[in-house]
Structure formats: C-alpha cells, structure tokens
Coordinates of C-alpha atoms in Angstrom, one line a residue:
X1 CA -12.6 67.1 -104.2
X2 CA -9.6 69.0 -103.0
X3 CA -11.5 70.4 -100.0
X4 CA -12.8 67.0 -98.9
X5 CA -9.3 65.6 -99.2
X6 CA -7.9 68.5 -97.1
X7 CA -10.5 67.8 -94.4
X8 CA -9.6 64.1 -94.4
X9 CA -5.9 64.8 -94.1
X10 CA -6.5 67.4 -91.4
X11 CA -8.6 64.9 -89.4
X12 CA -5.8 62.3 -89.7
X13 CA -3.2 64.9 -88.6
X14 CA -5.2 65.8 -85.6
X15 CA -5.3 62.1 -84.5
X16 CA -1.5 61.8 -85.0
X17 CA -1.0 65.0 -82.9
X18 CA -2.6 63.3 -79.9
X19 CA 0.3 61.0 -79.4
X20 CA 3.1 63.1 -81.0
X21 CA 6.0 64.7 -79.2
X22 CA 7.7 67.7 -80.5
X23 CA 11.5 67.8 -79.8
X24 CA 13.9 70.6 -80.7
X25 CA 17.2 71.9 -79.3
X26 CA 17.9 75.6 -78.8
X27 CA 20.6 77.7 -77.3
X28 CA 20.2 80.7 -75.0
X29 CA 20.2 83.2 -77.9
X30 CA 17.0 81.8 -79.3
X31 CA 15.3 83.2 -76.2
X32 CA 17.4 86.4 -76.0
X33 CA 14.4 88.7 -76.0
X34 CA 12.9 86.9 -73.0
X35 CA 16.0 86.1 -71.0
X36 CA 18.0 89.3 -71.8
X37 CA 21.7 89.8 -72.1
X38 CA 22.3 90.2 -68.4
X39 CA 21.1 86.6 -67.8
X40 CA 23.6 85.3 -70.3
X41 CA 26.4 87.4 -68.8
X42 CA 25.5 86.2 -65.3
X43 CA 25.5 82.5 -66.3
X44 CA 28.9 82.9 -68.0
X45 CA 30.2 84.5 -64.8
X46 CA 28.7 82.0 -62.4
X47 CA 29.0 78.6 -64.2
X48 CA 32.1 76.6 -65.0
X49 CA 33.0 77.1 -68.7
X50 CA 32.1 73.5 -69.7
X51 CA 28.7 73.7 -68.0
X52 CA 28.1 77.1 -69.6
X53 CA 28.9 75.7 -73.1
X54 CA 26.7 72.6 -72.6
X55 CA 23.7 73.9 -70.5
X56 CA 23.4 77.4 -71.8
X57 CA 24.9 77.4 -75.3
X58 CA 23.6 73.8 -75.9
X59 CA 26.9 72.7 -77.4
X60 CA 27.4 68.9 -77.6
X61 CA 30.9 68.4 -76.2
X62 CA 32.8 65.5 -77.8
X63 CA 34.4 63.0 -75.5
X64 CA 38.2 62.8 -75.5
X65 CA 39.4 60.4 -78.2
X66 CA 40.3 56.9 -76.9
X67 CA 39.4 57.9 -73.3
X68 CA 39.2 55.7 -70.3
X69 CA 35.4 55.5 -70.7
X70 CA 35.5 55.5 -74.5
X71 CA 32.4 53.2 -74.8
X72 CA 30.2 55.6 -72.7
X73 CA 27.4 56.8 -74.9
X74 CA 24.7 59.4 -74.2
X75 CA 22.2 57.6 -76.4
X76 CA 22.8 54.2 -74.8
X77 CA 23.7 54.8 -71.1
X78 CA 22.0 58.1 -70.1
X79 CA 18.4 58.3 -69.1
X80 CA 15.9 60.8 -67.6
X81 CA 13.5 59.9 -64.8
X82 CA 11.2 62.0 -62.7
X83 CA 8.4 61.2 -60.3
X84 CA 5.9 63.4 -62.0
X85 CA 3.0 62.1 -60.0
X86 CA 4.6 63.5 -56.8
X87 CA 5.7 66.8 -58.5
X88 CA 2.3 67.5 -60.0
X89 CA 0.8 67.3 -56.5
X90 CA 2.9 70.2 -55.2
X91 CA 2.1 73.9 -55.2
X92 CA 3.7 75.7 -58.1
X93 CA 6.0 77.8 -55.9
X94 CA 7.4 74.6 -54.3
X95 CA 8.4 72.8 -57.4
X96 CA 11.5 74.7 -58.1
X97 CA 12.7 74.4 -54.5
X98 CA 12.3 70.6 -54.2
X99 CA 15.7 68.9 -54.0
X100 CA 15.3 65.5 -52.5
X101 CA 14.7 62.0 -53.7
X102 CA 10.9 62.4 -53.9
X103 CA 11.4 63.9 -57.4
X104 CA 13.4 60.9 -58.7
X105 CA 11.5 58.3 -60.6
X106 CA 14.3 55.7 -60.8
X107 CA 14.4 54.7 -57.2
X108 CA 13.5 51.1 -56.3
X109 CA 12.0 51.4 -52.8
X110 CA 12.6 47.6 -52.1
X111 CA 16.4 47.7 -52.6
X112 CA 19.2 49.3 -50.6
X113 CA 21.2 52.2 -51.9
X114 CA 24.8 51.5 -52.9
X115 CA 27.4 54.2 -52.2
X116 CA 31.1 54.8 -52.8
X117 CA 33.4 57.8 -52.3
X118 CA 36.6 59.4 -53.2
X119 CA 38.5 61.3 -50.5
X120 CA 40.6 64.4 -51.0
X121 CA 41.6 67.4 -49.0
X122 CA 40.1 69.9 -51.6
X123 CA 37.1 67.9 -52.7
X124 CA 35.1 64.8 -51.5
X125 CA 32.9 63.0 -53.9
X126 CA 30.2 60.4 -53.7
X127 CA 28.1 58.3 -56.1
X128 CA 24.8 56.6 -55.3
X129 CA 23.4 53.6 -57.2
X130 CA 21.1 50.6 -57.1
X131 CA 21.3 47.2 -58.8
X132 CA 18.0 46.5 -60.6
X133 CA 17.9 43.1 -62.4
X134 CA 21.1 43.2 -64.5
X135 CA 21.4 47.0 -64.5
X136 CA 23.7 49.2 -62.3
X137 CA 21.9 52.5 -62.1
X138 CA 23.9 55.5 -61.1
X139 CA 21.1 57.4 -59.4
X140 CA 23.0 60.5 -58.3
X141 CA 26.5 61.9 -57.6
X142 CA 27.4 64.5 -55.0
X143 CA 30.4 66.5 -53.9
X144 CA 31.6 69.1 -51.4
X145 CA 34.6 71.3 -51.6
X146 CA 36.7 72.8 -48.8
X147 CA 36.0 74.1 -46.3
X148 CA 33.2 71.5 -46.2
X149 CA 34.5 68.0 -45.6
X150 CA 33.5 64.4 -45.9
X151 CA 31.2 64.3 -42.9
X152 CA 29.2 67.2 -44.4
X153 CA 28.9 65.3 -47.7
X154 CA 27.4 62.3 -45.9
X155 CA 25.0 64.6 -44.2
X156 CA 24.0 66.0 -47.6
X157 CA 23.3 62.4 -48.7
X158 CA 21.2 61.8 -45.6
X159 CA 19.2 65.0 -46.2
X160 CA 18.6 64.2 -49.9
X161 CA 17.5 60.6 -49.2
X162 CA 15.6 61.4 -46.0
X163 CA 12.3 60.2 -47.6
X164 CA 13.8 56.9 -48.7
X165 CA 12.0 54.5 -46.4
X166 CA 14.3 51.5 -46.5
X167 CA 17.2 53.3 -44.8
X168 CA 19.8 50.7 -45.9
X169 CA 23.1 51.3 -47.7
X170 CA 25.8 49.1 -49.0
X171 CA 29.0 51.0 -48.6
X172 CA 31.8 49.9 -51.0
X173 CA 35.3 51.2 -50.1
X174 CA 38.9 50.2 -50.8
X175 CA 42.2 50.6 -49.1
X176 CA 42.3 54.4 -49.7
X177 CA 39.5 54.8 -47.2
X178 CA 41.1 53.2 -44.2
X179 CA 43.8 55.8 -43.4
X180 CA 43.2 58.5 -40.8
X181 CA 41.7 61.7 -42.1
X182 CA 43.7 65.0 -41.8
X183 CA 41.3 66.4 -39.3
X184 CA 40.7 63.6 -36.8
X185 CA 41.7 60.1 -35.8
X186 CA 38.8 58.4 -37.6
X187 CA 39.5 56.9 -41.0
X188 CA 37.5 58.1 -44.0
X189 CA 35.5 54.8 -43.9
X190 CA 34.8 55.2 -40.2
X191 CA 33.6 58.8 -40.8
X192 CA 31.2 57.7 -43.5
X193 CA 29.7 54.9 -41.4
X194 CA 29.6 57.0 -38.2
X195 CA 27.5 59.7 -39.9
X196 CA 25.2 57.3 -41.7
X197 CA 24.5 55.4 -38.4
X198 CA 23.9 58.7 -36.6
X199 CA 21.1 59.5 -39.1
X200 CA 19.5 56.1 -38.7
X201 CA 20.9 54.2 -41.7
X202 CA 21.8 50.5 -41.6
X203 CA 25.2 50.2 -43.2
X204 CA 26.5 47.0 -44.9
X205 CA 30.3 47.2 -44.7
X206 CA 31.7 46.2 -48.0
X207 CA 35.5 46.5 -48.0
X208 CA 37.1 45.5 -51.3
X209 CA 40.8 45.8 -50.5
X210 CA 43.5 47.3 -52.7
X211 CA 42.3 49.2 -55.8
X212 CA 42.6 47.3 -59.0
X213 CA 45.2 48.2 -61.6
X214 CA 43.9 50.7 -64.1
X215 CA 44.3 48.5 -67.1
X216 CA 42.2 45.7 -65.4
X217 CA 39.6 48.2 -64.3
X218 CA 39.4 49.7 -67.8
X219 CA 38.9 46.3 -69.3
X220 CA 36.0 45.4 -67.0
X221 CA 34.3 48.8 -67.4
X222 CA 34.7 48.9 -71.2
X223 CA 33.2 45.4 -71.5
X224 CA 30.2 46.4 -69.3
X225 CA 29.6 49.6 -71.3
X226 CA 29.5 47.5 -74.5
X227 CA 26.9 45.2 -73.0
X228 CA 29.0 42.1 -72.0
X229 CA 26.4 40.0 -70.1
X230 CA 29.1 39.0 -67.5
X231 CA 28.8 42.5 -66.1
X232 CA 26.0 44.7 -64.9
X233 CA 24.9 47.2 -67.5
X234 CA 25.8 50.8 -66.4
X235 CA 23.2 53.5 -66.7
X236 CA 23.2 57.1 -65.5
X237 CA 20.5 59.5 -64.5
X238 CA 21.4 62.4 -66.7
X239 CA 20.2 65.3 -64.5
X240 CA 21.5 63.9 -61.2
X241 CA 25.0 63.2 -62.5
X242 CA 26.0 66.3 -64.5
X243 CA 29.5 66.6 -63.2
X244 CA 30.2 62.9 -63.0
X245 CA 29.3 62.5 -66.7
X246 CA 31.4 65.4 -67.7
X247 CA 34.3 64.0 -65.8
X248 CA 33.9 60.6 -67.3
X249 CA 33.6 61.9 -70.9
X250 CA 36.8 64.0 -70.4
X251 CA 38.9 61.3 -68.7
X252 CA 41.8 60.3 -70.9
X253 CA 44.5 57.6 -70.9
X254 CA 48.2 57.9 -70.5
X255 CA 51.1 55.4 -70.7
X256 CA 53.9 55.6 -68.1
X257 CA 56.5 53.3 -66.6
X258 CA 53.7 51.4 -64.9
X259 CA 51.9 50.9 -68.2
X260 CA 48.3 51.8 -69.0
X261 CA 46.8 54.4 -66.6
X262 CA 43.8 56.6 -66.2
X263 CA 45.0 60.2 -66.8
X264 CA 44.6 61.9 -63.5
X265 CA 47.1 64.7 -64.2
X266 CA 44.4 67.4 -64.0
X267 CA 44.0 66.7 -60.3
X268 CA 47.3 68.4 -59.7
X269 CA 46.0 71.7 -61.0
X270 CA 44.3 74.0 -58.4
X271 CA 40.6 74.4 -58.3
X272 CA 39.6 77.3 -60.6
X273 CA 36.6 78.5 -62.6
X274 CA 38.3 77.3 -65.8
X275 CA 39.2 73.9 -64.3
X276 CA 36.9 73.1 -61.4
X277 CA 37.7 70.1 -59.2
X278 CA 34.2 68.6 -59.7
X279 CA 34.9 68.1 -63.4
X280 CA 38.2 66.2 -62.8
X281 CA 38.8 62.5 -62.2
X282 CA 38.2 62.6 -58.5
X283 CA 34.5 61.7 -58.9
X284 CA 35.2 59.0 -61.5
X285 CA 37.3 57.1 -58.9
X286 CA 34.2 57.0 -56.7
X287 CA 32.2 55.5 -59.5
X288 CA 34.9 53.0 -60.3
X289 CA 34.8 51.8 -56.7
X290 CA 31.0 51.3 -56.9
X291 CA 31.3 49.5 -60.2
X292 CA 34.0 47.1 -59.1
X293 CA 32.2 46.4 -55.8
X294 CA 28.9 45.6 -57.5
X295 CA 30.4 43.5 -60.2
X296 CA 33.4 41.7 -58.6
X297 CA 32.2 41.6 -54.9
X298 CA 28.5 41.2 -55.1
X299 CA 28.5 38.7 -52.2
X300 CA 29.3 41.6 -49.9
X301 CA 25.7 42.8 -50.4
X302 CA 24.3 39.7 -48.8
X303 CA 24.0 41.1 -45.3
X304 CA 21.4 43.4 -46.7
X305 CA 19.3 40.4 -47.5
X306 CA 20.5 40.3 -51.1
X307 CA 22.0 37.1 -52.5
X308 CA 25.0 37.1 -54.7
X309 CA 23.1 35.0 -57.2
X310 CA 21.1 38.1 -58.0
X311 CA 24.1 39.5 -59.8
X312 CA 26.0 36.6 -61.3

C-alpha cells in the first residue's frame, strides 16, 4: 500500500541522513533579521573591500585572467583543517579567543616548520609551511604593517607556534634579505634568526642566493600547480591564508624591456582601505621564496635531520 511504501522510504531516508552533510552558501542578507543593518555597515566600514565582498557578501571573486598563478584552483589546492578534538575540550567562552597552532589540524609534529619572508618598510610578510611526502603545505601566512616591524612579526610567529614542540625551523631567504635594515645594523635575515633564537627555536640557515627571474619562477610554479611530479604539490590552508590567497589570485603578468614579469605595480600605491598592502604582491614574494627553496634547494633542509632524497 501507499502508506507502507511511505514508511519504507522514510526509514531509508533516515538511514541516509545519518551520514549526509547539508551544504549551502548564503550572504549576510539571508541573516539580516538576526545580524541587523548595523553589523553590515560596521563590516563594510572595517573590512577591506575585497574581504567584505568575499567574506560578508559571499561573492566568488574571479582570478585575474592569465595571472602569474593562473593554475591556482580553489577546488584543487585549498583545504580546511581544524584540530576539533582539542577545540571541543575547551570551554565555550575560550573557543572564539583561541588563536594559536593548537587549533590547526594540518601540523605534522615530527617535521620542522619552513618559513620565508618579504621585507618592506610599510609591510613585512611571512609564510609558514611543511613538506609532507610530496606535498608543500602552506600552513599559515602573517604580516605586520608600520609602525610594527620585522622583529615583531617574528615574535608573532613565535607566539602562534609556542605550542609546537619540535621548535625547529628551516629559514629560506634570498639576496634581498642580507642588506641592512633601515632601523639597525642587522640585516633582515639576521633579525629573523636573532628573534627566533631568542625564543628557543633551532634555525636551519637556508640561503638561496639571487632571486630567480620571473619567467623561470612562473614556469616552475605553474608546473607544480598542475601536478608535475618533478615538483612538490602546493596546498593551502584556506582559513590561515586569507590574504595570501587573495593576493595570489589577483597577481597579474606584464611584459617590459626585461621580458615576462610578475605585475608588482600595485606595490607603488600607498596603503589604503581600497587597496591594502596585505592584498598586494608583497606576500606572494614570500611564498615564492619558500616554494623555490623547498623545490630547488631541498638539500639545505638536511641540517634539520631531513635528507634531500625526501623531496626529489
């Protein structure tokens, strides 16, 4: 009968629901009655325009056409990872305040952290990664803007990873890091190593020399993003790399007298709510340094007890 058929289908549906996940995307206006107009106005005032459009209005921003990282794909390269076991053991009031590596589920406690930086008077940026099998995980990216400087960025790193027990880093840097800083006699690289050592980190010094030409760098990165087995496969923790991913998606290409170049022209514009420095190409240069170091100079990791054969 129809009623028995209905009961049978309802029973089957209940079984399916046990393992089903409901997924939907909404923008802020779907919760207007709960959040209120003031919340939206405050977010529009406080957030950079691109973040407001993506995080609040839930707009999917398209990458620039034929960009420097044109093969970067949200579906292929981005991932989410939380240590829910740790988070669930916290008091409710603590969860929203937790901002350190204990909430990250993608950390391998047996491997050192890999870091690289970009150095600038207005903004200093940093990327943190690990190599796991043939995957280059970009675990997190960070920045500070003036009046905070490079030393304070490294202190932020030390604070965030204070609970990472291994306390070892591989620090990749190129020739741009060995000049003296504008505020003291130490070079950028010396500043980074000095602060890390002060906070108890063992630092593997991994100097890679002069930066690669942009066309060569683009070729390596493009091939890796497309899955070329000669290179480590790049992946990105979505929540911990918000500004890095925006910057990479928006990085274009230009041709000048030196040939094929990453378009860094936006760096000349002053920091502003409409064009914040954290969304420009500064931070992408830090990621490039980490990528080149891990793929082209893997032997420099060996002093951390890691063999080059692990990567090539």
